[in-house]
Amino acid sequence: MATGAVLLGVNTAQAQKATTVRIGYFPNLTHAPALVALERGEFAKAFGKVTLQTKDFPSGTQLSEAFAAGTIDIGYMGPGPAINAVAKGLPLQIIAGASNAGAVLIARKGVSITSFKDLAGKKVGVPSLGNTQDISLRHILKDQGLKSQVDGGNVSILPVAPADVAAAFSSKSLDAALVPEPWGALLESQGNKLVLDEKAIWRGGNYPSAVVVVNTQFAADNPQIVQAFMKAHLNAISFIVKNPPAAQNAISAQLLKLTGQKVNALVLQRALARTRITADIDMDALKEYADLNREAGYAREIPDLKAAVNLSYLNAAKAGK
């Protein structure tokens, strides 16, 4: 793994150039550290006089575009788009995990789907083309001998923001969706059917669903800001793990602000049970995702993950530095 910027002993005045830090994230439970840190003011407290700007995105594909445009400095996104962005040459590094698992396959009520094979001839929603759930779905279809329509098969894969899947089910424009939590649990509470849980999606549930990425030039210019971010990120994860009811309230409040939808406590409890909030990175799972990304046709090459992953900030924050 890359050693990245030298963090220890750096002079703050010399190391920090930015007066604003721009953070991107999604209104999903898999991005719970961001939601909790924002609701509890962890980021603002950590950055001090540095201005915090935040923007929510429906998927990693759009967040990657924002990184490419230079409008985001630090972001939470799925490993698929993160690896894809690095493979395309975007100046990004993965600096921590945020969550594992936390995605489920839900069928619209009244539609007969009991297994992956039943997706033949169906319209299946994913947050966006090229995002983590899309890459997972295409691998699942391959294992089942199925293909998407664009690849000559009969499964329609349609991009739909997770918070909009309920409306797509109501209009019958989708038959099923592979969605991150809490939208899976929320759809289930509305009478739709859980077909396969997070463990059946891939690797028994042992896979990253959200990671933290940083613009490498921003990190090189502003190591103290990135280190402050990492401490706030870890504080939020610690709060979620140690105070589940209070964390659920914070997550619910942020989701309501961002989507206008109220996710009740029971739904969040179910969604959290399917999601593991963690800053750790499973390199083997990340390597497998890189393979799936290429298999899905979103990248020709597998990037050098040793260079793409820089855990120096995470390790320093864990050490209390």
Tab-separated table of C-alpha atoms in Angstrom:
chain	number	residue	atom	x	y	z
A	1	MET	CA	0.000	0.000	0.000
A	2	ALA	CA	1.120	3.522	-0.639
A	3	THR	CA	2.638	5.305	2.273
A	4	GLY	CA	1.013	8.559	1.141
A	5	ALA	CA	1.677	11.908	2.687
A	6	VAL	CA	3.883	12.204	5.689
A	7	LEU	CA	1.514	12.897	8.522
A	8	LEU	CA	3.585	13.084	11.621
A	9	GLY	CA	5.483	16.166	12.557
A	10	VAL	CA	4.085	18.179	9.684
A	11	ASN	CA	3.714	21.891	10.232
A	12	THR	CA	0.052	22.831	9.999
A	13	ALA	CA	0.622	26.249	8.458
A	14	GLN	CA	2.915	24.760	5.820
A	15	ALA	CA	0.878	21.635	5.128
A	16	GLN	CA	-2.600	23.094	4.815
A	17	LYS	CA	-3.509	25.142	1.750
A	18	ALA	CA	-7.271	24.768	1.469
A	19	THR	CA	-9.717	27.020	3.280
A	20	THR	CA	-12.640	24.794	2.256
A	21	VAL	CA	-13.094	21.020	2.203
A	22	ARG	CA	-15.823	19.522	0.008
A	23	ILE	CA	-17.254	16.141	1.019
A	24	GLY	CA	-19.550	13.949	-1.090
A	25	TYR	CA	-21.708	11.067	0.154
A	26	PHE	CA	-25.009	9.249	-0.488
A	27	PRO	CA	-28.254	9.186	1.516
A	28	ASN	CA	-27.783	5.469	2.258
A	29	LEU	CA	-27.188	3.531	5.461
A	30	THR	CA	-23.953	2.223	3.932
A	31	HIS	CA	-22.753	5.833	4.259
A	32	ALA	CA	-23.787	6.003	7.911
A	33	PRO	CA	-20.440	7.412	9.154
A	34	ALA	CA	-20.970	10.469	6.955
A	35	LEU	CA	-24.613	10.844	8.000
A	36	VAL	CA	-23.796	10.570	11.695
A	37	ALA	CA	-20.724	12.817	11.496
A	38	LEU	CA	-22.800	15.506	9.788
A	39	GLU	CA	-25.748	15.218	12.152
A	40	ARG	CA	-23.489	15.367	15.217
A	41	GLY	CA	-21.263	18.118	13.840
A	42	GLU	CA	-18.150	15.917	13.929
A	43	PHE	CA	-16.739	17.207	10.645
A	44	ALA	CA	-17.309	20.871	11.420
A	45	LYS	CA	-15.703	20.417	14.838
A	46	ALA	CA	-12.691	18.597	13.367
A	47	PHE	CA	-12.033	21.127	10.601
A	48	GLY	CA	-12.125	24.207	12.838
A	49	LYS	CA	-11.819	27.345	10.702
A	50	VAL	CA	-11.761	25.372	7.446
A	51	THR	CA	-15.160	25.720	5.785
A	52	LEU	CA	-17.110	22.480	5.288
A	53	GLN	CA	-19.198	22.012	2.144
A	54	THR	CA	-21.191	18.831	1.581
A	55	LYS	CA	-23.155	17.418	-1.320
A	56	ASP	CA	-25.198	14.220	-1.540
A	57	PHE	CA	-25.198	12.027	-4.643
A	58	PRO	CA	-27.476	9.162	-5.780
A	59	SER	CA	-24.564	6.885	-6.735
A	60	GLY	CA	-20.815	6.506	-7.042
A	61	THR	CA	-20.962	7.064	-10.772
A	62	GLN	CA	-22.116	10.657	-10.298
A	63	LEU	CA	-19.679	11.181	-7.427
A	64	SER	CA	-16.831	9.976	-9.664
A	65	GLU	CA	-17.882	12.569	-12.219
A	66	ALA	CA	-17.723	15.225	-9.488
A	67	PHE	CA	-14.187	14.118	-8.603
A	68	ALA	CA	-13.260	14.268	-12.277
A	69	ALA	CA	-14.637	17.804	-12.434
A	70	GLY	CA	-12.627	18.777	-9.353
A	71	THR	CA	-15.672	19.731	-7.293
A	72	ILE	CA	-15.229	17.195	-4.472
A	73	ASP	CA	-12.169	16.620	-2.241
A	74	ILE	CA	-13.208	13.657	-0.083
A	75	GLY	CA	-16.036	11.233	-0.764
A	76	TYR	CA	-17.849	8.122	0.356
A	77	MET	CA	-18.564	5.756	-2.535
A	78	GLY	CA	-18.879	2.099	-3.405
A	79	PRO	CA	-15.702	0.142	-4.133
A	80	GLY	CA	-16.793	-0.512	-7.714
A	81	PRO	CA	-16.883	3.147	-8.816
A	82	ALA	CA	-13.783	3.888	-6.727
A	83	ILE	CA	-11.744	1.188	-8.469
A	84	ASN	CA	-13.232	2.125	-11.831
A	85	ALA	CA	-12.258	5.778	-11.292
A	86	VAL	CA	-8.686	4.821	-10.421
A	87	ALA	CA	-8.527	2.501	-13.446
A	88	LYS	CA	-9.541	5.448	-15.630
A	89	GLY	CA	-6.726	7.544	-14.248
A	90	LEU	CA	-8.608	9.810	-11.869
A	91	PRO	CA	-6.277	11.049	-9.107
A	92	LEU	CA	-7.994	9.224	-6.240
A	93	GLN	CA	-6.875	7.039	-3.368
A	94	ILE	CA	-8.961	4.830	-1.092
A	95	ILE	CA	-8.084	5.842	2.453
A	96	ALA	CA	-10.578	3.884	4.624
A	97	GLY	CA	-13.622	1.698	4.656
A	98	ALA	CA	-17.079	2.876	5.708
A	99	SER	CA	-19.300	-0.209	5.603
A	100	ASN	CA	-19.550	-3.841	4.564
A	101	ALA	CA	-22.538	-5.710	3.042
A	102	GLY	CA	-25.810	-3.739	3.343
A	103	ALA	CA	-27.344	-4.506	-0.071
A	104	VAL	CA	-30.297	-6.811	-0.778
A	105	LEU	CA	-32.421	-8.012	-3.690
A	106	ILE	CA	-36.066	-6.966	-3.345
A	107	ALA	CA	-38.931	-8.031	-5.625
A	108	ARG	CA	-42.011	-5.907	-6.169
A	109	LYS	CA	-45.026	-7.397	-4.408
A	110	GLY	CA	-47.039	-9.556	-6.799
A	111	VAL	CA	-44.004	-10.369	-8.988
A	112	SER	CA	-42.872	-13.998	-8.851
A	113	ILE	CA	-39.153	-13.859	-8.096
A	114	THR	CA	-37.709	-16.320	-5.606
A	115	SER	CA	-34.143	-16.658	-6.856
A	116	PHE	CA	-31.642	-14.999	-9.151
A	117	LYS	CA	-32.751	-17.268	-12.033
A	118	ASP	CA	-36.218	-15.695	-11.872
A	119	LEU	CA	-34.706	-12.360	-12.955
A	120	ALA	CA	-34.882	-13.612	-16.567
A	121	GLY	CA	-37.202	-11.305	-18.491
A	122	LYS	CA	-37.476	-8.873	-15.581
A	123	LYS	CA	-36.662	-5.199	-15.108
A	124	VAL	CA	-34.138	-4.829	-12.292
A	125	GLY	CA	-33.117	-1.523	-10.750
A	126	VAL	CA	-29.634	-0.553	-9.534
A	127	PRO	CA	-28.565	2.869	-8.202
A	128	SER	CA	-26.659	3.614	-11.413
A	129	LEU	CA	-24.883	1.827	-14.227
A	130	GLY	CA	-21.328	1.049	-13.189
A	131	ASN	CA	-21.999	1.374	-9.471
A	132	THR	CA	-21.254	-1.356	-6.920
A	133	GLN	CA	-24.722	-2.965	-7.023
A	134	ASP	CA	-24.714	-2.949	-10.836
A	135	ILE	CA	-21.321	-4.672	-10.923
A	136	SER	CA	-22.526	-7.239	-8.359
A	137	LEU	CA	-25.724	-7.869	-10.311
A	138	ARG	CA	-23.892	-8.451	-13.590
A	139	HIS	CA	-21.628	-10.997	-11.873
A	140	ILE	CA	-24.668	-12.744	-10.405
A	141	LEU	CA	-26.351	-12.883	-13.808
A	142	LYS	CA	-23.197	-14.377	-15.341
A	143	ASP	CA	-23.112	-17.069	-12.645
A	144	GLN	CA	-26.747	-17.892	-13.414
A	145	GLY	CA	-26.235	-18.048	-17.170
A	146	LEU	CA	-28.160	-14.810	-17.693
A	147	LYS	CA	-27.220	-11.558	-19.442
A	148	SER	CA	-28.412	-8.005	-19.512
A	149	GLN	CA	-30.291	-6.827	-22.595
A	150	VAL	CA	-27.350	-4.742	-23.775
A	151	ASP	CA	-25.202	-7.884	-23.674
A	152	GLY	CA	-27.724	-9.876	-25.697
A	153	GLY	CA	-29.728	-11.292	-22.806
A	154	ASN	CA	-33.214	-10.666	-21.460
A	155	VAL	CA	-32.633	-8.894	-18.128
A	156	SER	CA	-33.242	-5.147	-18.220
A	157	ILE	CA	-30.907	-3.325	-15.833
A	158	LEU	CA	-32.218	0.156	-15.136
A	159	PRO	CA	-30.604	2.963	-13.121
A	160	VAL	CA	-32.948	4.210	-10.375
A	161	ALA	CA	-31.903	6.154	-7.270
A	162	PRO	CA	-32.522	3.931	-4.198
A	163	ALA	CA	-34.881	6.445	-2.605
A	164	ASP	CA	-36.991	6.383	-5.812
A	165	VAL	CA	-37.371	2.598	-6.112
A	166	ALA	CA	-40.644	2.618	-4.126
A	167	ALA	CA	-42.170	4.983	-6.693
A	168	ALA	CA	-40.808	2.807	-9.520
A	169	PHE	CA	-42.430	-0.249	-7.906
A	170	SER	CA	-45.740	1.631	-7.600
A	171	SER	CA	-45.682	2.525	-11.305
A	172	LYS	CA	-44.557	-1.037	-12.147
A	173	SER	CA	-41.600	0.300	-14.072
A	174	LEU	CA	-39.373	-2.063	-12.057
A	175	ASP	CA	-39.916	-5.727	-11.106
A	176	ALA	CA	-37.024	-5.927	-8.650
A	177	ALA	CA	-34.072	-3.936	-7.362
A	178	LEU	CA	-30.660	-4.604	-5.904
A	179	VAL	CA	-30.521	-1.753	-3.425
A	180	PRO	CA	-28.359	-0.570	-0.539
A	181	GLU	CA	-29.881	-0.216	2.903
A	182	PRO	CA	-32.020	1.175	4.419
A	183	TRP	CA	-33.997	1.259	1.183
A	184	GLY	CA	-34.159	-2.558	1.032
A	185	ALA	CA	-35.629	-2.784	4.528
A	186	LEU	CA	-37.988	0.110	3.788
A	187	LEU	CA	-39.261	-1.565	0.591
A	188	GLU	CA	-39.719	-4.788	2.549
A	189	SER	CA	-41.772	-2.948	5.188
A	190	GLN	CA	-44.055	-1.713	2.387
A	191	GLY	CA	-45.036	-5.263	1.434
A	192	ASN	CA	-42.400	-5.967	-1.184
A	193	LYS	CA	-40.475	-9.215	-0.912
A	194	LEU	CA	-36.928	-9.809	0.248
A	195	VAL	CA	-35.569	-12.323	-2.263
A	196	LEU	CA	-31.935	-12.527	-1.147
A	197	ASP	CA	-30.264	-10.893	1.804
A	198	GLU	CA	-26.851	-9.252	2.006
A	199	LYS	CA	-25.071	-12.594	2.635
A	200	ALA	CA	-26.473	-14.143	-0.552
A	201	ILE	CA	-25.391	-11.220	-2.732
A	202	TRP	CA	-21.674	-11.945	-2.541
A	203	ARG	CA	-18.939	-13.487	-0.337
A	204	GLY	CA	-21.341	-14.333	2.488
A	205	GLY	CA	-21.719	-10.631	3.253
A	206	ASN	CA	-17.970	-10.129	3.667
A	207	TYR	CA	-17.465	-7.384	1.132
A	208	PRO	CA	-17.042	-3.602	1.227
A	209	SER	CA	-20.115	-1.610	0.251
A	210	ALA	CA	-18.700	1.876	0.837
A	211	VAL	CA	-15.160	3.220	1.095
A	212	VAL	CA	-13.647	6.659	1.616
A	213	VAL	CA	-11.671	8.204	-1.250
A	214	VAL	CA	-9.656	11.398	-1.444
A	215	ASN	CA	-8.313	13.501	-4.281
A	216	THR	CA	-4.594	12.748	-4.135
A	217	GLN	CA	-3.524	16.314	-4.880
A	218	PHE	CA	-5.851	17.657	-2.184
A	219	ALA	CA	-4.378	15.152	0.265
A	220	ALA	CA	-0.818	16.090	-0.681
A	221	ASP	CA	-1.596	19.778	-0.191
A	222	ASN	CA	-3.726	19.353	2.940
A	223	PRO	CA	-2.640	16.350	5.028
A	224	GLN	CA	-3.867	17.931	8.261
A	225	ILE	CA	-7.377	18.348	6.871
A	226	VAL	CA	-7.455	14.744	5.691
A	227	GLN	CA	-6.202	13.606	9.083
A	228	ALA	CA	-8.898	15.692	10.807
A	229	PHE	CA	-11.488	14.117	8.518
A	230	MET	CA	-10.265	10.643	9.430
A	231	LYS	CA	-10.586	11.305	13.151
A	232	ALA	CA	-14.170	12.526	12.647
A	233	HIS	CA	-14.886	9.470	10.490
A	234	LEU	CA	-13.636	7.120	13.227
A	235	ASN	CA	-15.530	9.041	15.914
A	236	ALA	CA	-18.747	8.599	13.939
A	237	ILE	CA	-18.143	4.863	13.493
A	238	SER	CA	-17.400	4.474	17.202
A	239	PHE	CA	-20.634	6.311	18.038
A	240	ILE	CA	-22.663	4.058	15.699
A	241	VAL	CA	-21.186	0.896	17.191
A	242	LYS	CA	-21.505	1.974	20.833
A	243	ASN	CA	-24.833	3.856	20.687
A	244	PRO	CA	-27.125	2.132	18.159
A	245	PRO	CA	-30.412	3.835	19.180
A	246	ALA	CA	-28.883	7.337	19.165
A	247	ALA	CA	-27.081	6.564	15.899
A	248	GLN	CA	-30.366	5.446	14.345
A	249	ASN	CA	-31.926	8.762	15.331
A	250	ALA	CA	-29.028	10.664	13.734
A	251	ILE	CA	-29.204	8.584	10.548
A	252	SER	CA	-32.981	8.942	10.349
A	253	ALA	CA	-32.741	12.717	10.772
A	254	GLN	CA	-30.200	13.028	7.948
A	255	LEU	CA	-32.164	10.745	5.614
A	256	LEU	CA	-35.287	12.825	6.215
A	257	LYS	CA	-33.405	16.029	5.389
A	258	LEU	CA	-31.878	14.542	2.235
A	259	THR	CA	-34.747	12.487	0.797
A	260	GLY	CA	-37.897	13.724	2.518
A	261	GLN	CA	-38.591	10.153	3.579
A	262	LYS	CA	-38.989	9.112	7.194
A	263	VAL	CA	-37.361	5.756	7.951
A	264	ASN	CA	-38.694	4.453	11.249
A	265	ALA	CA	-36.634	2.815	13.978
A	266	LEU	CA	-37.685	-0.766	13.243
A	267	VAL	CA	-36.738	-0.427	9.577
A	268	LEU	CA	-33.368	1.056	10.504
A	269	GLN	CA	-32.731	-1.720	13.011
A	270	ARG	CA	-33.394	-4.325	10.324
A	271	ALA	CA	-31.186	-2.472	7.838
A	272	LEU	CA	-28.355	-2.074	10.351
A	273	ALA	CA	-28.479	-5.800	11.101
A	274	ARG	CA	-27.605	-6.362	7.436
A	275	THR	CA	-24.818	-3.768	7.407
A	276	ARG	CA	-21.472	-3.687	9.214
A	277	ILE	CA	-20.113	-0.210	9.773
A	278	THR	CA	-16.327	-0.346	9.722
A	279	ALA	CA	-13.299	1.672	8.642
A	280	ASP	CA	-11.323	-1.467	7.848
A	281	ILE	CA	-10.536	-2.514	4.289
A	282	ASP	CA	-10.534	-6.140	3.119
A	283	MET	CA	-7.891	-6.087	0.388
A	284	ASP	CA	-8.860	-9.543	-0.909
A	285	ALA	CA	-12.473	-8.402	-1.399
A	286	LEU	CA	-11.238	-5.217	-3.039
A	287	LYS	CA	-9.126	-7.228	-5.482
A	288	GLU	CA	-12.120	-9.405	-6.322
A	289	TYR	CA	-14.197	-6.271	-6.948
A	290	ALA	CA	-11.543	-5.073	-9.358
A	291	ASP	CA	-11.917	-8.381	-11.220
A	292	LEU	CA	-15.722	-8.013	-11.304
A	293	ASN	CA	-15.380	-4.454	-12.528
A	294	ARG	CA	-13.336	-5.661	-15.499
A	295	GLU	CA	-15.659	-8.632	-16.014
A	296	ALA	CA	-18.612	-6.217	-16.220
A	297	GLY	CA	-16.799	-4.270	-18.913
A	298	TYR	CA	-16.380	-1.065	-16.924
A	299	ALA	CA	-12.582	-1.226	-16.990
A	300	ARG	CA	-10.060	-2.818	-19.313
A	301	GLU	CA	-7.349	-3.103	-16.701
A	302	ILE	CA	-7.108	-3.824	-13.000
A	303	PRO	CA	-5.379	-0.866	-11.348
A	304	ASP	CA	-2.443	-1.212	-8.996
A	305	LEU	CA	-4.402	-1.502	-5.757
A	306	LYS	CA	-1.239	-1.149	-3.667
A	307	ALA	CA	-0.920	2.359	-5.065
A	308	ALA	CA	-4.673	2.999	-5.000
A	309	VAL	CA	-5.069	2.215	-1.292
A	310	ASN	CA	-3.390	4.490	1.228
A	311	LEU	CA	-4.156	3.601	4.836
A	312	SER	CA	-1.601	5.924	6.436
A	313	TYR	CA	-4.284	8.388	7.582
A	314	LEU	CA	-6.441	5.584	8.996
A	315	ASN	CA	-3.552	3.957	10.813
A	316	ALA	CA	-2.406	7.294	12.248
A	317	ALA	CA	-5.922	8.120	13.469
A	318	LYS	CA	-6.272	4.695	15.065
A	319	ALA	CA	-2.968	5.292	16.830
A	320	GLY	CA	-4.328	8.554	18.186
A	321	LYS	CA	-1.978	10.715	16.152
